[in-house]
Tab-separated table of C-alpha atoms in Angstrom:
chain	number	residue	atom	x	y	z
A	136	ASP	CA	-65.963	-17.196	41.388
A	137	GLN	CA	-67.822	-14.073	42.407
A	138	GLN	CA	-70.511	-14.867	44.919
A	139	VAL	CA	-71.853	-11.307	45.077
A	140	LYS	CA	-72.278	-9.505	41.788
A	141	GLN	CA	-72.989	-5.875	41.039
A	142	ASN	CA	-73.186	-5.834	37.284
A	143	SER	CA	-73.480	-2.088	36.823
A	144	PRO	CA	-70.128	-0.368	37.412
A	145	SER	CA	-71.833	3.017	37.262
A	146	LEU	CA	-75.268	4.592	37.297
A	147	SER	CA	-76.252	8.164	36.538
A	148	VAL	CA	-79.530	9.552	37.937
A	149	GLN	CA	-81.056	13.000	37.983
A	150	GLU	CA	-81.461	14.751	41.300
A	151	GLY	CA	-84.894	14.138	42.771
A	152	ARG	CA	-85.481	10.912	40.841
A	153	ILE	CA	-85.258	7.348	42.129
A	154	SER	CA	-81.914	5.533	42.134
A	155	ILE	CA	-82.055	1.739	41.938
A	156	LEU	CA	-78.883	-0.240	42.559
A	157	ASN	CA	-78.922	-3.972	41.945
A	158	CYS	CA	-77.058	-6.894	43.444
A	159	ASP	CA	-77.176	-10.630	42.701
A	160	TYR	CA	-75.713	-13.460	44.733
A	161	THR	CA	-75.012	-17.102	44.013
A	162	ASN	CA	-74.411	-18.595	47.461
A	163	SER	CA	-77.736	-19.839	48.814
A	164	MET	CA	-76.217	-19.962	52.312
A	165	PHE	CA	-76.130	-16.176	52.494
A	166	ASP	CA	-78.910	-14.979	54.747
A	167	TYR	CA	-77.944	-11.448	55.712
A	168	PHE	CA	-77.247	-8.621	53.322
A	169	LEU	CA	-75.816	-5.149	53.752
A	170	TRP	CA	-75.244	-2.036	51.705
A	171	TYR	CA	-72.222	0.146	52.307
A	172	LYS	CA	-71.595	3.599	50.877
A	173	LYS	CA	-68.115	4.850	50.110
A	174	TYR	CA	-66.862	8.338	49.291
A	175	PRO	CA	-63.423	8.856	47.684
A	176	ALA	CA	-60.512	8.622	50.135
A	177	GLU	CA	-62.822	7.375	52.890
A	178	GLY	CA	-63.722	3.964	54.205
A	179	PRO	CA	-67.077	2.304	53.539
A	180	THR	CA	-69.867	3.305	55.886
A	181	PHE	CA	-72.827	1.117	56.704
A	182	LEU	CA	-76.074	2.196	55.089
A	183	ILE	CA	-78.805	-0.405	55.491
A	184	SER	CA	-79.205	-4.153	55.870
A	185	ILE	CA	-81.793	-6.879	55.506
A	186	SER	CA	-82.271	-10.342	56.884
A	187	SER	CA	-83.386	-13.182	54.642
A	188	ILE	CA	-86.576	-13.553	56.687
A	189	LYS	CA	-87.718	-10.188	55.338
A	190	ASP	CA	-88.314	-8.953	51.833
A	191	LYS	CA	-88.094	-5.248	52.539
A	192	ASN	CA	-86.364	-2.903	54.947
A	193	GLU	CA	-86.786	0.839	54.940
A	194	ASP	CA	-84.767	3.631	56.527
A	195	GLY	CA	-85.712	7.137	55.493
A	196	ARG	CA	-84.947	7.626	51.820
A	197	PHE	CA	-83.320	4.201	51.565
A	198	THR	CA	-85.171	0.933	51.001
A	199	VAL	CA	-83.659	-2.472	50.371
A	200	PHE	CA	-85.682	-5.204	48.688
A	201	LEU	CA	-84.770	-8.885	48.781
A	202	ASN	CA	-86.008	-11.540	46.365
A	203	LYS	CA	-84.678	-14.815	47.756
A	204	SER	CA	-85.990	-17.006	44.969
A	205	ALA	CA	-84.163	-14.885	42.409
A	206	LYS	CA	-81.141	-14.355	44.688
A	207	HIS	CA	-81.449	-10.666	44.003
A	208	LEU	CA	-81.538	-7.553	46.106
A	209	SER	CA	-81.863	-3.916	45.252
A	210	LEU	CA	-81.328	-0.604	46.986
A	211	HIS	CA	-83.778	2.205	46.236
A	212	ILE	CA	-82.943	5.809	47.044
A	213	VAL	CA	-85.849	8.239	46.822
A	214	PRO	CA	-85.463	11.091	46.186
A	215	SER	CA	-81.852	11.071	45.049
A	216	GLN	CA	-79.704	13.922	46.327
A	217	PRO	CA	-76.262	15.207	45.253
A	218	GLY	CA	-74.730	13.882	48.489
A	219	ASP	CA	-75.753	10.378	47.440
A	220	SER	CA	-73.053	10.394	44.761
A	221	ALA	CA	-70.702	7.659	45.944
A	222	VAL	CA	-69.743	4.039	45.366
A	223	TYR	CA	-72.246	1.575	46.819
A	224	PHE	CA	-71.138	-1.900	47.840
A	225	CYS	CA	-73.445	-4.825	48.345
A	226	ALA	CA	-72.224	-7.356	50.920
A	227	ALA	CA	-73.517	-10.676	52.180
A	228	CYS	CA	-72.815	-13.151	54.947
A	229	GLN	CA	-74.026	-16.401	56.448
A	230	GLY	CA	-75.894	-16.752	59.694
A	231	LYS	CA	-75.891	-13.021	60.456
A	232	THR	CA	-72.257	-13.376	61.411
A	233	GLY	CA	-69.994	-10.999	59.554
A	234	GLY	CA	-67.116	-11.890	61.780
A	235	GLY	CA	-64.796	-14.791	61.248
A	236	ALA	CA	-63.222	-16.329	58.202
A	237	ASP	CA	-66.472	-16.247	56.287
A	238	GLY	CA	-66.700	-12.545	56.988
A	239	LEU	CA	-68.511	-10.286	54.606
A	240	THR	CA	-68.434	-11.051	50.889
A	241	PHE	CA	-68.484	-7.832	48.888
A	242	GLY	CA	-69.532	-7.023	45.363
A	243	LYS	CA	-67.368	-4.830	43.153
A	244	GLY	CA	-69.470	-1.751	43.782
A	245	THR	CA	-71.617	0.603	41.708
A	246	HIS	CA	-70.599	4.221	41.274
A	247	LEU	CA	-73.761	6.310	41.612
A	248	ILE	CA	-73.651	9.771	40.099
A	249	ILE	CA	-76.462	12.180	40.904
A	250	GLN	CA	-76.766	14.861	38.266
A	251	PRO	CA	-78.244	18.271	39.135
B	64	ASN	CA	-64.957	10.160	68.448
B	65	ALA	CA	-62.102	8.879	66.253
B	66	GLY	CA	-63.543	5.433	65.432
B	67	VAL	CA	-61.085	3.379	63.365
B	68	THR	CA	-57.801	5.132	62.555
B	69	GLN	CA	-55.361	3.881	59.949
B	70	THR	CA	-51.822	5.114	59.323
B	71	PRO	CA	-50.218	5.902	56.989
B	72	LYS	CA	-52.762	7.073	54.400
B	73	PHE	CA	-50.335	6.568	51.506
B	74	ARG	CA	-47.101	4.676	51.075
B	75	ILE	CA	-44.838	3.656	48.229
B	76	LEU	CA	-42.613	0.640	48.785
B	77	LYS	CA	-39.927	-1.004	46.725
B	78	ILE	CA	-40.169	-4.697	45.938
B	79	GLY	CA	-38.809	-6.730	48.829
B	80	GLN	CA	-39.217	-4.019	51.463
B	81	SER	CA	-41.298	-4.557	54.543
B	82	MET	CA	-43.715	-2.345	56.401
B	83	THR	CA	-46.461	-2.335	58.991
B	84	LEU	CA	-49.866	-0.815	58.424
B	85	GLN	CA	-51.257	0.499	61.674
B	86	CYS	CA	-54.869	0.275	62.791
B	87	THR	CA	-56.342	1.392	66.079
B	88	GLN	CA	-59.913	1.722	67.285
B	89	ASP	CA	-61.312	3.514	70.314
B	90	MET	CA	-64.747	1.889	70.422
B	91	ASN	CA	-63.739	-1.062	72.604
B	92	HIS	CA	-64.638	-3.437	69.797
B	93	ASN	CA	-63.680	-7.079	70.143
B	94	TYR	CA	-63.564	-7.964	66.454
B	95	MET	CA	-61.093	-6.397	64.045
B	96	TYR	CA	-60.478	-7.096	60.364
B	97	TRP	CA	-58.127	-6.293	57.534
B	98	TYR	CA	-59.449	-6.098	53.984
B	99	ARG	CA	-57.809	-5.228	50.708
B	100	GLN	CA	-59.520	-3.640	47.745
B	101	ASP	CA	-57.906	-3.985	44.352
B	102	PRO	CA	-58.916	-1.562	41.568
B	103	GLY	CA	-62.429	-2.266	40.304
B	104	MET	CA	-62.932	-5.069	42.805
B	105	GLY	CA	-64.766	-5.647	46.043
B	106	LEU	CA	-63.112	-5.888	49.442
B	107	LYS	CA	-61.477	-9.188	50.360
B	108	LEU	CA	-60.733	-10.324	53.897
B	109	ILE	CA	-57.041	-10.810	54.713
B	110	TYR	CA	-57.028	-11.518	58.452
B	111	TYR	CA	-59.347	-11.052	61.364
B	112	SER	CA	-59.232	-11.121	65.148
B	113	VAL	CA	-61.991	-11.900	67.641
B	114	GLY	CA	-60.079	-10.486	70.599
B	115	ALA	CA	-56.649	-9.721	72.003
B	116	GLY	CA	-54.252	-12.581	71.373
B	117	ILE	CA	-56.500	-14.308	68.826
B	118	THR	CA	-56.062	-13.978	65.078
B	119	ASP	CA	-57.038	-16.064	62.089
B	120	LYS	CA	-56.768	-16.114	58.320
B	121	GLY	CA	-59.338	-14.753	55.933
B	122	GLU	CA	-59.692	-15.295	52.210
B	123	VAL	CA	-56.337	-13.833	51.041
B	124	PRO	CA	-53.748	-14.109	53.866
B	125	ASN	CA	-50.626	-15.003	51.868
B	126	GLY	CA	-47.822	-12.457	52.200
B	127	TYR	CA	-49.226	-10.877	55.358
B	128	ASN	CA	-48.971	-11.288	59.109
B	129	VAL	CA	-50.971	-9.788	61.956
B	130	SER	CA	-50.857	-9.542	65.715
B	131	ARG	CA	-53.371	-8.423	68.330
B	132	SER	CA	-51.671	-7.637	71.602
B	133	THR	CA	-54.319	-5.146	72.749
B	134	THR	CA	-58.024	-4.660	72.117
B	135	GLU	CA	-57.340	-1.342	70.410
B	136	ASP	CA	-54.581	-2.201	67.933
B	137	PHE	CA	-54.425	-4.604	64.995
B	138	PRO	CA	-51.328	-4.002	62.839
B	139	LEU	CA	-50.850	-5.677	59.454
B	140	ARG	CA	-47.307	-6.626	58.458
B	141	LEU	CA	-45.975	-7.048	54.924
B	142	GLU	CA	-42.621	-8.832	55.101
B	143	LEU	CA	-41.499	-8.962	51.455
B	144	ALA	CA	-43.509	-6.502	49.424
B	145	ALA	CA	-44.563	-7.686	45.969
B	146	PRO	CA	-46.279	-5.754	43.142
B	147	SER	CA	-49.373	-7.942	43.624
B	148	GLN	CA	-49.824	-6.333	47.031
B	149	THR	CA	-50.456	-2.930	45.497
B	150	SER	CA	-53.929	-2.170	46.815
B	151	VAL	CA	-55.991	-0.098	49.214
B	152	TYR	CA	-56.070	-1.645	52.667
B	153	PHE	CA	-59.009	-1.150	54.994
B	154	CYS	CA	-59.143	-1.951	58.660
B	155	ALA	CA	-62.543	-2.507	60.271
B	156	SER	CA	-63.924	-3.316	63.684
B	157	SER	CA	-67.154	-4.475	65.278
B	158	TYR	CA	-68.289	-5.147	68.823
B	159	SER	CA	-69.257	-8.693	67.996
B	160	GLY	CA	-69.360	-10.952	64.951
B	161	GLN	CA	-73.120	-10.514	64.666
B	162	VAL	CA	-73.604	-8.052	61.833
B	163	SER	CA	-77.312	-7.999	62.543
B	164	ASN	CA	-76.562	-6.221	65.806
B	165	GLN	CA	-73.656	-4.073	64.782
B	166	PRO	CA	-72.143	-3.813	61.308
B	167	GLN	CA	-68.436	-3.362	60.796
B	168	HIS	CA	-66.969	0.146	61.040
B	169	PHE	CA	-64.194	0.947	58.589
B	170	GLY	CA	-61.154	3.188	58.659
B	171	ASP	CA	-60.335	5.488	55.750
B	172	GLY	CA	-57.796	3.108	54.239
B	173	THR	CA	-54.099	2.974	53.393
B	174	ARG	CA	-53.207	3.259	49.729
B	175	LEU	CA	-50.107	1.147	49.128
B	176	SER	CA	-48.071	1.003	45.926
B	177	ILE	CA	-45.270	-1.520	45.406
B	178	LEU	CA	-42.815	-0.516	42.679
């Protein structure tokens, strides 16, 4: 049973426009969420995170929104740039602790393609 | 600053062979993790360690063993390779288990094929 779902395997966006990547979760115990970015042949790199006590967190061109009642979060990238083309993973954990057996629960990822 | 280093990058094994995937980090992190990523899937936790001499199972530990004799190194051992273990393996580390303070840092992965 997938607890973190990214239902769009891929997304194509024009350069300069907004990219919106979505993520849904089913485990109501999750209270910390992260986005990782992954280029081919590299490991995931941390991008941005949000605690369940917030509904928005912003870092430069990247903003994550959290809707707890809907168990939904989204990552907005504005404006989208060619270097943003990558696979984006949504991850979640309980109690802000990504260590331990509970660890991070990852979605399957969304491949974002920025078209010139 | 090397971060998390994994070797080898690629490996092909025959069914029943054994091998060790190496992982080392130079950030003095206490926590280390092994994940596997199957095609089209998210990462799943195999084993983790909260410090030298301490290891524990994650979500998918069957068929694997780990050890943590030093803070820097966290090797993953496959004893009897099976086709189901064909995957990309990622090692990660973090200073503590509190992702709110410091998220996990990942290596570039080992792509393993069992034929």
